[in-house]
Amino acid sequence: MGIGIPQRPPPLRPPGTAKGPKFAALQLGARALQSAAPLRGFDAYLVGFHPAKDSPDMQMEAHHYCKVVDDDLIQCVLFDGNTSEANLIGIEYIVSESLFDTLPEEERGYWHPHNYEILSGQLIAPGLPAFAEQQLMAELMNSYGKTWHTWHTGRHDKGGGHPLPLGDPMLMWSFNRDGESDPDLASDRARVLGLDPDATRERRQQLLDRAHPQRGVDALASEFSGTTPIPGVREAAPGHDHEEAPDASAAPRPDRDG
């Protein structure tokens, strides 16, 4: 964990006896004789929120430790906190807009859009100076993520997790309108990590001119009511890939729920 980043312990500790000598020899041998080369480079740290696509009321905070493969692909390992006790809860692959456009149509339904997460300030990079975080978010604009959670450990503010990984992996999605995510998620994170969400959101508006319409923005719209679209986040027209960015000064369209 980086210097100055507040600790965010996981919401639960799995059952089992305390760590003892059982695997001590294995760990010592691994450190001395084995290589962890595939794990090197997973050092970019992002924190966001995920709802389950098939059950969007299941919402949680996800800590991403990411490795930049190249300019079009990032691989992330997901945890439920940022301390040494954090539980491994899933994976996320992030692709650029241009790489997403090469995917077959039947594959695209697995990939969620990122522009709302960025422009709303939900996605953050703790520990980075504001200017560096802003540059990172500019590069992530119009990207997509394919995310699977294998363990629902619950929420930091309300608990409700499973003590062990249970059931099938869950395809996760992104929030795409104000009012879709439980506000307690953001307020609890902001309190513990010392964030200023309003200032972050205001700063992100400088990225509006980069925003393209994206696939999947409306995927969960019918699951929520009383939500509000924001400028720069709208569904791409069917059959279209790259489109021109919308006018950032345009008023948001009315929500389908009124």
XYZ file of N, CA, C and O in Angstrom, residues 19-146:
512
model
N -3.087 -18.618 11.253
C -1.939 -19.113 10.494
C -0.869 -19.626 11.452
O -0.448 -18.922 12.370
N -0.458 -20.868 11.232
C 0.554 -21.485 12.085
C 1.689 -22.048 11.259
O 1.989 -21.571 10.160
N 2.322 -23.115 11.743
C 3.489 -23.673 11.053
C 3.140 -24.581 9.883
O 4.038 -25.035 9.176
N 1.846 -24.840 9.651
C 1.442 -25.831 8.656
C 2.068 -25.583 7.289
O 2.576 -26.494 6.633
N 2.014 -24.330 6.836
C 2.541 -24.014 5.502
C 3.815 -23.172 5.574
O 4.220 -22.571 4.577
N 4.428 -23.089 6.737
C 5.613 -22.242 6.894
C 6.751 -22.683 5.978
O 7.418 -21.856 5.339
N 6.981 -23.986 5.873
C 8.073 -24.469 5.021
C 7.804 -24.143 3.559
O 8.720 -23.777 2.806
N 6.547 -24.285 3.152
C 6.190 -23.949 1.782
C 6.464 -22.486 1.494
O 7.036 -22.140 0.460
N 6.077 -21.611 2.407
C 6.282 -20.179 2.190
C 7.760 -19.827 2.149
O 8.198 -19.029 1.301
N 8.551 -20.409 3.055
C 9.987 -20.127 3.054
C 10.643 -20.627 1.771
O 11.471 -19.938 1.164
N 10.267 -21.827 1.345
C 10.829 -22.354 0.110
C 10.421 -21.551 -1.100
O 11.222 -21.334 -2.018
N 9.188 -21.090 -1.098
C 8.704 -20.300 -2.223
C 9.487 -19.000 -2.341
O 9.880 -18.587 -3.439
N 9.726 -18.358 -1.212
C 10.457 -17.087 -1.248
C 11.886 -17.298 -1.734
O 12.451 -16.464 -2.439
N 12.497 -18.420 -1.338
C 13.900 -18.643 -1.666
C 14.120 -19.235 -3.045
O 15.117 -18.916 -3.714
N 13.197 -20.082 -3.508
C 13.479 -20.883 -4.692
C 12.514 -20.671 -5.855
O 12.818 -21.077 -6.973
N 11.368 -20.090 -5.606
C 10.383 -19.940 -6.672
C 10.278 -18.494 -7.135
O 10.757 -17.570 -6.470
N 9.630 -18.320 -8.270
C 9.459 -16.987 -8.850
C 7.982 -16.610 -8.876
O 7.123 -17.452 -9.128
N 7.708 -15.354 -8.611
C 6.343 -14.825 -8.707
C 6.247 -13.848 -9.869
O 5.540 -12.845 -9.800
N 6.957 -14.156 -10.950
C 7.033 -13.228 -12.083
C 5.674 -12.782 -12.613
O 5.496 -11.593 -12.943
N 4.656 -13.656 -12.731
C 3.374 -13.188 -13.266
C 2.699 -12.118 -12.405
O 1.832 -11.382 -12.890
N 3.086 -12.041 -11.121
C 2.457 -11.066 -10.233
C 3.133 -9.701 -10.289
O 2.580 -8.720 -9.780
N 4.291 -9.633 -10.891
C 4.983 -8.344 -10.965
C 4.242 -7.396 -11.896
O 3.764 -7.789 -12.949
N 4.157 -6.162 -11.490
C 3.519 -5.158 -12.334
C 2.070 -4.880 -11.983
O 1.473 -3.959 -12.543
N 1.497 -5.642 -11.067
C 0.123 -5.358 -10.639
C 0.164 -4.297 -9.547
O -0.130 -4.549 -8.378
N 0.558 -3.094 -9.930
C 0.808 -2.060 -8.941
C 0.008 -0.776 -9.156
O 0.101 0.144 -8.338
N -0.775 -0.695 -10.227
C -1.671 0.459 -10.399
C -2.920 0.199 -9.564
O -3.548 -0.860 -9.687
N -3.279 1.144 -8.720
C -4.338 0.935 -7.721
C -5.540 1.826 -8.021
O -5.419 3.058 -8.060
N -6.684 1.192 -8.241
C -7.940 1.888 -8.499
C -9.008 1.365 -7.552
O -8.976 0.193 -7.158
N -9.966 2.204 -7.201
C -11.085 1.778 -6.375
C -12.383 2.263 -7.020
O -12.512 3.447 -7.357
N -13.317 1.335 -7.200
C -14.612 1.684 -7.773
C -15.710 0.876 -7.113
O -15.479 0.157 -6.130
N -16.918 0.999 -7.658
C -18.072 0.267 -7.156
C -18.634 -0.617 -8.262
O -18.657 -0.215 -9.433
N -19.089 -1.813 -7.877
C -19.651 -2.754 -8.842
C -21.031 -3.217 -8.400
O -21.188 -3.656 -7.256
N -22.036 -3.187 -9.290
C -23.272 -3.930 -9.054
C -23.239 -5.230 -9.859
O -22.601 -5.306 -10.913
N -23.910 -6.260 -9.353
C -24.030 -7.493 -10.122
C -25.026 -7.270 -11.258
O -26.104 -6.708 -11.044
N -24.693 -7.684 -12.463
C -25.557 -7.402 -13.601
C -26.920 -8.065 -13.454
O -27.945 -7.469 -13.797
N -26.960 -9.281 -12.942
C -28.233 -9.991 -12.790
C -28.935 -9.690 -11.475
O -30.071 -10.108 -11.278
N -28.268 -8.975 -10.599
C -28.861 -8.622 -9.308
C -28.270 -7.288 -8.857
O -27.469 -7.220 -7.926
N -28.676 -6.180 -9.520
C -27.992 -4.896 -9.311
C -28.157 -4.281 -7.931
O -27.487 -3.300 -7.624
N -29.035 -4.862 -7.095
C -29.087 -4.385 -5.717
C -27.917 -4.928 -4.901
O -27.667 -4.473 -3.785
N -27.186 -5.907 -5.450
C -25.952 -6.396 -4.835
C -24.814 -5.488 -5.290
O -24.339 -5.565 -6.418
N -24.405 -4.599 -4.423
C -23.425 -3.568 -4.755
C -22.281 -3.638 -3.750
O -22.490 -3.910 -2.572
N -21.072 -3.375 -4.241
C -19.916 -3.447 -3.343
C -18.763 -2.596 -3.865
O -18.746 -2.169 -5.013
N -17.823 -2.370 -2.979
C -16.601 -1.622 -3.277
C -15.536 -2.604 -3.739
O -15.372 -3.669 -3.141
N -14.825 -2.265 -4.805
C -13.807 -3.166 -5.345
C -12.473 -2.430 -5.469
O -12.401 -1.365 -6.084
N -11.437 -3.036 -4.902
C -10.087 -2.481 -4.954
C -9.316 -3.221 -6.048
O -9.095 -4.431 -5.953
N -8.936 -2.480 -7.081
C -8.295 -3.043 -8.264
C -6.775 -2.855 -8.179
O -6.307 -1.724 -7.998
N -6.038 -3.930 -8.342
C -4.580 -3.843 -8.497
C -4.275 -4.310 -9.914
O -4.497 -5.469 -10.257
N -3.796 -3.385 -10.729
C -3.810 -3.571 -12.180
C -2.411 -3.570 -12.785
O -1.501 -2.891 -12.304
N -2.307 -4.324 -13.874
C -1.075 -4.403 -14.664
C -1.379 -3.926 -16.072
O -2.290 -4.441 -16.731
N -0.650 -2.934 -16.523
C -0.824 -2.420 -17.883
C -0.093 -3.350 -18.847
O 1.147 -3.422 -18.833
N -0.835 -4.068 -19.668
C -0.244 -4.970 -20.653
C 0.258 -4.175 -21.849
O 1.384 -4.353 -22.310
N -0.586 -3.290 -22.352
C -0.212 -2.365 -23.418
C -1.238 -1.236 -23.418
O -2.059 -1.145 -22.498
N -1.204 -0.369 -24.425
C -2.084 0.795 -24.436
C -3.556 0.438 -24.598
O -4.425 1.301 -24.426
N -3.857 -0.812 -24.913
C -5.243 -1.211 -25.146
C -5.764 -2.253 -24.172
O -6.940 -2.607 -24.231
N -4.931 -2.767 -23.276
C -5.365 -3.831 -22.369
C -4.729 -3.669 -20.997
O -3.513 -3.499 -20.878
N -5.571 -3.731 -19.973
C -5.144 -3.712 -18.574
C -5.781 -4.910 -17.883
O -6.946 -5.221 -18.118
N -5.005 -5.601 -17.046
C -5.513 -6.743 -16.282
C -5.494 -6.387 -14.799
O -4.488 -5.884 -14.298
N -6.609 -6.666 -14.109
C -6.723 -6.280 -12.703
C -7.140 -7.454 -11.830
O -7.994 -8.261 -12.215
N -6.523 -7.532 -10.657
C -6.920 -8.462 -9.616
C -7.715 -7.655 -8.590
O -7.296 -6.561 -8.194
N -8.872 -8.181 -8.162
C -9.781 -7.427 -7.316
C -9.774 -7.951 -5.886
O -9.830 -9.163 -5.648
N -9.740 -7.017 -4.939
C -9.796 -7.331 -3.516
C -10.891 -6.493 -2.864
O -11.397 -5.525 -3.438
N -11.237 -6.862 -1.622
C -12.260 -6.116 -0.890
C -11.659 -5.120 0.089
O -12.351 -4.604 0.973
N -10.399 -4.826 -0.049
C -9.728 -3.847 0.788
C -8.309 -3.646 0.307
O -7.908 -4.188 -0.732
N -7.527 -2.887 1.071
C -6.149 -2.606 0.639
C -5.111 -2.985 1.688
O -3.972 -2.519 1.633
N -5.494 -3.821 2.650
C -4.540 -4.276 3.661
C -4.102 -5.710 3.360
O -4.655 -6.363 2.463
N -3.152 -6.198 4.124
C -2.642 -7.557 3.888
C -3.692 -8.629 4.169
O -3.542 -9.768 3.737
N -4.766 -8.265 4.873
C -5.830 -9.225 5.160
C -6.921 -9.220 4.092
O -7.890 -9.988 4.182
N -6.814 -8.363 3.077
C -7.869 -8.245 2.065
C -8.101 -9.574 1.359
O -7.163 -10.346 1.119
N -9.350 -9.828 1.029
C -9.739 -11.063 0.358
C -9.763 -10.875 -1.156
O -10.230 -9.844 -1.661
N -9.290 -11.867 -1.877
C -9.356 -11.890 -3.332
C -10.798 -12.167 -3.745
O -11.355 -13.208 -3.404
N -11.423 -11.239 -4.476
C -12.843 -11.400 -4.801
C -13.138 -11.505 -6.293
O -14.264 -11.833 -6.670
N -12.160 -11.240 -7.170
C -12.470 -11.363 -8.585
C -11.380 -10.818 -9.487
O -10.254 -10.556 -9.050
N -11.737 -10.651 -10.754
C -10.820 -10.143 -11.770
C -11.554 -9.168 -12.674
O -12.790 -9.214 -12.802
N -10.810 -8.282 -13.280
C -11.369 -7.390 -14.304
C -10.346 -7.196 -15.418
O -9.163 -6.973 -15.142
N -10.821 -7.294 -16.658
C -10.034 -6.943 -17.830
C -10.573 -5.618 -18.364
O -11.786 -5.436 -18.467
N -9.689 -4.702 -18.697
C -10.077 -3.395 -19.232
C -9.506 -3.264 -20.629
O -8.304 -3.485 -20.835
N -10.363 -2.925 -21.584
C -9.917 -2.736 -22.963
C -10.268 -1.331 -23.443
O -11.232 -0.721 -22.977
N -9.486 -0.853 -24.382
C -9.751 0.442 -24.998
C -10.984 0.355 -25.893
O -11.457 -0.735 -26.251
N -11.492 1.498 -26.264
C -12.631 1.565 -27.184
C -12.314 0.862 -28.499
O -13.143 0.099 -29.028
N -11.115 1.084 -29.021
C -10.768 0.492 -30.307
C -10.708 -1.026 -30.227
O -11.110 -1.724 -31.164
N -10.232 -1.569 -29.096
C -10.196 -3.023 -28.950
C -11.600 -3.586 -28.724
O -11.940 -4.656 -29.250
N -12.422 -2.865 -27.976
C -13.816 -3.290 -27.779
C -14.536 -3.398 -29.127
O -15.336 -4.323 -29.344
N -14.250 -2.493 -30.027
C -14.926 -2.486 -31.329
C -14.566 -3.690 -32.191
O -15.234 -3.955 -33.192
N -13.517 -4.433 -31.815
C -13.154 -5.635 -32.569
C -13.875 -6.877 -32.049
O -13.788 -7.939 -32.664
N -14.566 -6.754 -30.918
C -15.206 -7.920 -30.297
C -16.450 -8.332 -31.086
O -17.174 -7.472 -31.608
N -16.740 -9.628 -31.152
C -17.984 -10.065 -31.786
C -19.185 -9.555 -31.004
O -19.115 -9.335 -29.791
N -20.293 -9.385 -31.701
C -21.479 -8.796 -31.084
C -21.918 -9.573 -29.844
O -22.299 -8.974 -28.828
N -21.885 -10.904 -29.901
C -22.358 -11.695 -28.774
C -21.465 -11.557 -27.548
O -21.866 -11.848 -26.415
N -20.245 -11.098 -27.732
C -19.311 -10.924 -26.624
C -19.519 -9.582 -25.915
O -19.260 -9.456 -24.708
N -20.012 -8.591 -26.619
C -20.040 -7.234 -26.071
C -20.947 -7.088 -24.853
O -20.761 -6.180 -24.039
N -21.931 -7.970 -24.716
C -22.824 -7.902 -23.567
C -22.174 -8.228 -22.242
O -22.792 -8.056 -21.189
N -20.932 -8.711 -22.266
C -20.204 -8.996 -21.037
C -19.395 -7.790 -20.541
O -18.855 -7.829 -19.436
N -19.295 -6.754 -21.355
C -18.383 -5.646 -21.083
C -19.162 -4.388 -20.704
O -20.023 -3.935 -21.456
N -18.843 -3.812 -19.555
C -19.548 -2.615 -19.090
C -18.774 -1.351 -19.448
O -17.540 -1.357 -19.521
N -19.487 -0.237 -19.664
C -18.838 1.031 -20.002
C -18.296 1.729 -18.760
O -18.777 1.514 -17.642
N -17.320 2.605 -18.951
C -16.627 3.247 -17.833
C -16.857 4.750 -17.715
O -16.421 5.346 -16.720
N -17.490 5.383 -18.708
C -17.513 6.850 -18.683
C -18.239 7.430 -17.476
O -17.817 8.456 -16.927
N -19.342 6.809 -17.036
C -20.011 7.359 -15.853
C -19.114 7.242 -14.627
O -19.020 8.182 -13.821
N -18.462 6.100 -14.465
C -17.586 5.912 -13.312
C -16.523 7.011 -13.249
O -16.163 7.491 -12.170
N -16.015 7.383 -14.420
C -14.960 8.393 -14.481
C -15.527 9.793 -14.269
O -15.064 10.547 -13.403
N -16.545 10.171 -15.035
C -17.060 11.534 -14.996
C -17.769 11.860 -13.686
O -17.791 13.016 -13.259
N -18.355 10.852 -13.044
C -19.027 11.081 -11.764
C -18.045 11.140 -10.600
O -18.408 11.577 -9.504
N -16.832 10.659 -10.819
C -15.852 10.604 -9.750
C -15.917 9.335 -8.933
O -15.207 9.214 -7.927
N -16.745 8.361 -9.339
C -16.823 7.100 -8.593
C -15.507 6.320 -8.640
O -15.122 5.690 -7.658
N -14.840 6.332 -9.791
C -13.580 5.616 -9.936
C -12.435 6.528 -9.516
O -12.298 7.642 -10.027
N -11.626 6.050 -8.580
C -10.540 6.876 -8.050
C -9.236 6.082 -8.049
O -9.241 4.856 -8.145
N -8.127 6.795 -7.938
C -6.797 6.195 -7.838
C -6.134 6.744 -6.580
O -5.393 7.729 -6.647
N -6.424 6.159 -5.419
C -5.904 6.694 -4.154
C -4.383 6.820 -4.162
O -3.669 5.960 -4.659
N -3.925 7.911 -3.580
C -2.491 8.124 -3.445
C -1.866 8.924 -4.565
O -0.783 9.488 -4.387
N -2.513 8.982 -5.725
C -1.969 9.768 -6.827
C -2.303 11.246 -6.635
O -3.416 11.573 -6.212
N -1.390 12.139 -6.974
C -1.733 13.563 -6.983
C -2.889 13.806 -7.957
O -3.070 13.051 -8.923
N -3.646 14.854 -7.723
C -4.848 15.111 -8.523
C -4.539 15.179 -10.012
O -5.284 14.643 -10.841
N -3.431 15.812 -10.383
C -3.125 15.967 -11.809
C -2.799 14.617 -12.440
O -3.151 14.352 -13.592
N -2.111 13.732 -11.689
C -1.765 12.412 -12.217
C -2.999 11.533 -12.324
O -3.167 10.790 -13.298
N -3.882 11.601 -11.328
C -5.128 10.844 -11.388
C -5.968 11.306 -12.575
O -6.553 10.499 -13.296
N -6.017 12.620 -12.796
C -6.793 13.152 -13.914
C -6.252 12.658 -15.253
O -7.019 12.296 -16.160
N -4.946 12.601 -15.386
C -4.336 12.103 -16.619
C -4.664 10.631 -16.835
O -4.973 10.198 -17.952
N -4.618 9.843 -15.763
C -4.973 8.431 -15.848
C -6.425 8.271 -16.288
O -6.732 7.455 -17.173
N -7.328 9.034 -15.694
C -8.741 8.930 -16.041
C -8.996 9.364 -17.491
O -9.862 8.813 -18.174
N -8.227 10.332 -17.963
C -8.357 10.745 -19.360
C -8.033 9.587 -20.299
O -8.698 9.386 -21.324
N -7.021 8.789 -19.941
C -6.652 7.651 -20.770
C -7.689 6.529 -20.686
O -7.824 5.735 -21.629
N -8.423 6.449 -19.579
C -9.432 5.403 -19.411
C -10.791 5.772 -20.005
O -11.675 4.911 -20.088
N -10.962 7.016 -20.414
C -12.236 7.427 -21.014
C -12.558 6.532 -22.214
O -11.691 6.181 -23.012
N -13.831 6.157 -22.315
C -14.383 5.339 -23.409
C -13.949 3.873 -23.354
O -14.222 3.113 -24.283
N -13.286 3.476 -22.268
C -12.867 2.085 -22.140
C -14.011 1.229 -21.603
O -15.064 1.734 -21.191
N -13.789 -0.079 -21.595
C -14.786 -1.048 -21.134
C -14.113 -2.058 -20.211
O -12.920 -2.346 -20.342
N -14.903 -2.641 -19.298
C -14.394 -3.654 -18.397
C -15.232 -4.920 -18.422
O -16.457 -4.862 -18.550
N -14.568 -6.048 -18.327
C -15.238 -7.344 -18.165
C -14.832 -7.855 -16.788
O -13.661 -8.154 -16.550
